[in-house]
Coordinates of C-alpha atoms in Angstrom, one line a residue:
X1 CA 143.7 -138.8 11.3
X2 CA 143.6 -136.3 8.4
X3 CA 143.0 -132.9 10.1
X4 CA 142.6 -131.1 6.8
X5 CA 139.8 -133.4 5.7
X6 CA 138.0 -132.9 9.0
X7 CA 138.2 -129.1 8.6
X8 CA 136.6 -129.3 5.2
X9 CA 133.9 -131.8 5.9
X10 CA 132.7 -131.5 9.4
X11 CA 129.6 -133.5 9.9
X12 CA 129.2 -133.4 13.7
X13 CA 125.6 -132.6 14.6
X14 CA 126.7 -129.8 16.8
X15 CA 128.3 -127.9 13.9
X16 CA 126.3 -125.2 12.1
X17 CA 128.8 -123.3 10.2
X18 CA 131.5 -120.6 10.1
X19 CA 131.8 -117.0 8.9
X20 CA 134.4 -114.3 8.6
X21 CA 136.4 -112.9 11.5
X22 CA 137.1 -116.6 12.8
X23 CA 133.5 -117.0 13.7
X24 CA 131.9 -120.4 14.4
X25 CA 128.3 -121.4 15.2
X26 CA 127.3 -124.6 17.2
X27 CA 124.3 -126.2 18.9
X28 CA 123.8 -128.4 21.7
X29 CA 120.6 -130.3 21.4
X30 CA 120.2 -131.3 25.0
X31 CA 122.8 -129.8 27.5
X32 CA 124.0 -131.9 30.3
X33 CA 122.1 -130.8 33.6
X34 CA 125.3 -130.4 35.5
X35 CA 126.8 -128.1 33.0
X36 CA 123.5 -126.0 32.9
X37 CA 123.7 -125.6 36.6
X38 CA 127.2 -124.3 36.6
X39 CA 126.6 -122.0 33.6
X40 CA 123.8 -120.2 35.8
X41 CA 121.7 -119.3 32.7
X42 CA 118.7 -117.0 33.3
X43 CA 116.2 -119.4 31.8
X44 CA 115.8 -123.1 31.9
X45 CA 116.5 -124.0 28.1
X46 CA 118.2 -127.2 27.3
X47 CA 118.8 -126.7 23.6
X48 CA 121.6 -124.0 23.3
X49 CA 123.1 -122.0 20.4
X50 CA 126.8 -121.1 20.7
X51 CA 128.4 -118.3 18.7
X52 CA 131.8 -117.0 19.0
X53 CA 134.5 -115.0 17.1
X54 CA 138.2 -114.2 17.5
X55 CA 137.7 -110.7 16.2
X56 CA 134.9 -107.9 16.7
X57 CA 131.5 -108.0 18.4
X58 CA 129.1 -105.3 17.2
X59 CA 128.7 -106.7 13.7
X60 CA 128.1 -110.2 15.1
X61 CA 125.7 -109.1 17.8
X62 CA 123.7 -107.1 15.3
X63 CA 123.5 -110.2 13.2
X64 CA 122.5 -112.2 16.3
X65 CA 119.9 -109.5 17.2
X66 CA 118.3 -109.9 13.8
X67 CA 118.2 -113.7 14.2
X68 CA 116.7 -113.9 17.6
X69 CA 114.0 -111.4 16.5
X70 CA 113.2 -113.7 13.6
X71 CA 113.0 -116.9 15.6
X72 CA 111.8 -118.3 19.0
X73 CA 115.0 -118.0 20.8
X74 CA 116.5 -116.0 23.6
X75 CA 119.9 -114.5 24.3
X76 CA 121.1 -116.0 27.6
X77 CA 124.6 -114.6 28.0
X78 CA 127.0 -112.3 26.1
X79 CA 130.7 -111.9 26.9
X80 CA 133.7 -109.9 25.4
X81 CA 136.9 -111.7 25.8
X82 CA 140.1 -109.9 25.1
X83 CA 141.2 -111.2 21.8
X84 CA 141.3 -109.8 18.2
X85 CA 144.0 -112.5 17.8
X86 CA 146.5 -110.7 19.9
X87 CA 145.7 -107.2 18.7
X88 CA 144.1 -104.4 20.6
X89 CA 140.5 -105.4 20.7
X90 CA 138.0 -108.0 21.8
X91 CA 136.1 -111.1 20.5
X92 CA 132.7 -112.4 21.5
X93 CA 131.1 -115.4 23.1
X94 CA 127.2 -115.6 23.1
X95 CA 124.9 -118.3 24.2
X96 CA 121.3 -118.5 22.9
X97 CA 118.4 -120.8 24.2
X98 CA 115.4 -122.3 22.6
X99 CA 112.6 -124.7 23.2
X100 CA 113.7 -126.8 20.1
X101 CA 117.1 -127.5 18.6
X102 CA 115.6 -126.6 15.1
X103 CA 114.9 -122.9 16.3
X104 CA 118.3 -122.6 17.8
X105 CA 120.0 -124.0 14.7
X106 CA 118.0 -121.6 12.4
X107 CA 119.0 -118.6 14.7
X108 CA 122.7 -119.6 14.5
X109 CA 122.5 -120.3 10.9
X110 CA 121.0 -116.9 10.1
X111 CA 123.5 -115.0 12.5
X112 CA 126.4 -116.6 10.6
X113 CA 125.0 -115.5 7.2
X114 CA 124.5 -112.0 8.4
X115 CA 127.8 -111.7 10.0
X116 CA 129.3 -111.8 6.6
X117 CA 127.3 -108.7 5.9
X118 CA 127.9 -106.7 9.1
X119 CA 131.6 -107.4 9.0
X120 CA 131.8 -104.7 6.3
X121 CA 132.3 -102.1 8.9
X122 CA 135.4 -103.4 10.6
X123 CA 138.6 -101.7 9.6
X124 CA 141.8 -103.4 10.7
X125 CA 145.4 -102.0 10.2
X126 CA 148.8 -102.8 11.6
X127 CA 148.3 -99.7 13.8
X128 CA 144.8 -100.4 15.3
X129 CA 141.2 -101.0 14.2
X130 CA 137.8 -99.5 14.1
X131 CA 134.3 -101.1 14.3
X132 CA 131.0 -99.7 13.5
X133 CA 127.5 -101.0 13.6
X134 CA 123.9 -99.6 12.9
X135 CA 120.5 -101.2 13.2
X136 CA 117.2 -99.3 12.4
X137 CA 115.4 -101.2 15.3
X138 CA 117.4 -102.6 18.2
X139 CA 116.1 -105.9 19.7
X140 CA 116.9 -108.0 22.7
X141 CA 120.6 -108.8 21.9
X142 CA 121.6 -105.2 21.4
X143 CA 119.6 -104.2 24.6
X144 CA 121.4 -106.8 26.7
X145 CA 124.8 -106.1 25.3
X146 CA 124.8 -102.3 25.0
X147 CA 121.8 -101.0 26.9
X148 CA 120.2 -100.1 23.5
X149 CA 116.7 -98.8 23.7
X150 CA 114.5 -101.4 22.4
X151 CA 112.8 -100.6 19.1
X152 CA 114.9 -97.5 18.6
X153 CA 117.8 -97.2 16.1
X154 CA 121.1 -98.4 17.4
X155 CA 124.6 -97.1 16.7
X156 CA 128.0 -98.5 17.8
X157 CA 131.6 -97.6 17.4
X158 CA 135.0 -98.9 18.8
X159 CA 138.3 -97.4 18.2
X160 CA 141.9 -98.8 18.9
X161 CA 144.1 -97.3 20.0
X162 CA 141.6 -96.1 22.8
X163 CA 142.2 -92.3 22.2
X164 CA 140.8 -92.7 18.6
X165 CA 137.7 -94.4 20.2
X166 CA 137.1 -91.4 22.5
X167 CA 137.4 -88.8 19.7
X168 CA 135.0 -90.8 17.7
X169 CA 132.5 -91.0 20.4
X170 CA 132.7 -87.2 21.1
X171 CA 132.3 -86.5 17.3
X172 CA 129.2 -88.8 17.1
X173 CA 127.5 -87.3 20.1
X174 CA 127.9 -83.8 18.8
X175 CA 126.8 -84.8 15.3
X176 CA 123.3 -85.7 16.2
X177 CA 120.7 -85.8 19.1
X178 CA 121.4 -89.3 20.3
X179 CA 121.4 -91.0 23.7
X180 CA 124.6 -92.6 25.0
X181 CA 123.7 -96.0 26.3
X182 CA 127.1 -97.6 26.9
X183 CA 130.6 -96.2 27.3
X184 CA 133.4 -98.8 27.8
X185 CA 137.1 -98.3 28.3
X186 CA 140.0 -100.7 28.9
X187 CA 139.2 -100.8 32.7
X188 CA 135.6 -100.6 32.4
X189 CA 133.9 -103.1 30.1
X190 CA 136.3 -104.1 27.3
X191 CA 138.3 -106.8 29.2
X192 CA 141.3 -104.5 29.2
X193 CA 141.5 -104.2 25.6
X194 CA 143.1 -101.0 24.1
X195 CA 139.9 -99.3 22.9
X196 CA 137.1 -97.1 23.7
X197 CA 133.6 -98.2 22.8
X198 CA 130.5 -96.2 22.6
X199 CA 126.8 -97.2 21.9
X200 CA 123.9 -95.0 21.5
X201 CA 120.1 -94.9 20.6
X202 CA 117.9 -92.5 18.8
X203 CA 116.0 -91.7 15.8
X204 CA 117.1 -93.5 12.6
X205 CA 118.4 -90.6 10.6
X206 CA 120.3 -89.0 13.4
X207 CA 121.7 -92.3 14.7
X208 CA 123.1 -93.3 11.3
X209 CA 124.6 -89.8 10.9
X210 CA 126.3 -90.0 14.2
X211 CA 127.9 -93.3 13.2
X212 CA 128.9 -91.9 9.8
X213 CA 130.6 -88.9 11.4
X214 CA 132.4 -91.0 13.9
X215 CA 133.6 -93.3 11.2
X216 CA 135.0 -90.5 9.0
X217 CA 137.2 -89.0 11.8
X218 CA 138.2 -92.4 13.0
X219 CA 139.5 -93.4 9.6
X220 CA 141.4 -90.2 9.2
X221 CA 143.0 -90.7 12.6
X222 CA 143.9 -94.4 12.2
X223 CA 145.3 -93.8 8.6
X224 CA 147.5 -91.1 10.1
X225 CA 149.3 -93.7 12.1
X226 CA 150.9 -95.0 8.9
X227 CA 149.0 -98.0 7.4
X228 CA 145.8 -98.2 5.6
X229 CA 143.1 -100.5 7.0
X230 CA 141.8 -103.7 5.4
X231 CA 138.1 -104.5 5.5
X232 CA 136.9 -108.2 5.8
X233 CA 133.6 -107.4 4.1
X234 CA 131.8 -104.8 2.1
X235 CA 131.0 -101.5 3.9
X236 CA 127.2 -101.3 4.2
X237 CA 126.6 -97.8 5.7

């Protein structure tokens, strides 16, 4: 078996594609009933879209949010496994459902494409990492994952080591009149990863300004630890 040839020409019907941050998108056209029962999904879909990454979550979930809003699919479950390939943060594992495999496949395809864009606000160094996201109008994925107010602007930031994340969150909340919708720490919500995560909702201009202010201080603090971060994409904020 030529493993390298398989990796370059995967033709399995379940395979949709890959993206940055060790992200893969798959579909199951008709999931086995016994498996569906054990998964305890909130809706009786048989066509499933599967999306997962080794590093990050906010960019990918923002991409999935756009994809779900544009298709006839529904987010069924979201998990944040401790990962970042052994570093201080988390990955993601998301299951979508749809009435047809075509809808599910399109949602996953779109999410993979947009992940390459939204990965531009992830900053990784030897000392730690920062992650940011912004959406002008939150949809069902961001609502389920981070308590975002549906239809309002959404902002997100994560900082590792955790003290940087807390300073970023404090800075962001003082920078603009936004509402904190989710606060996650190693013991509360991040699968014991070494980071603090904050998500908030508000008006578009204020929410974006909060993210930018958090990003500025976060970068200064992370760089002070001795190594300059790399970015897997192009910053979009």
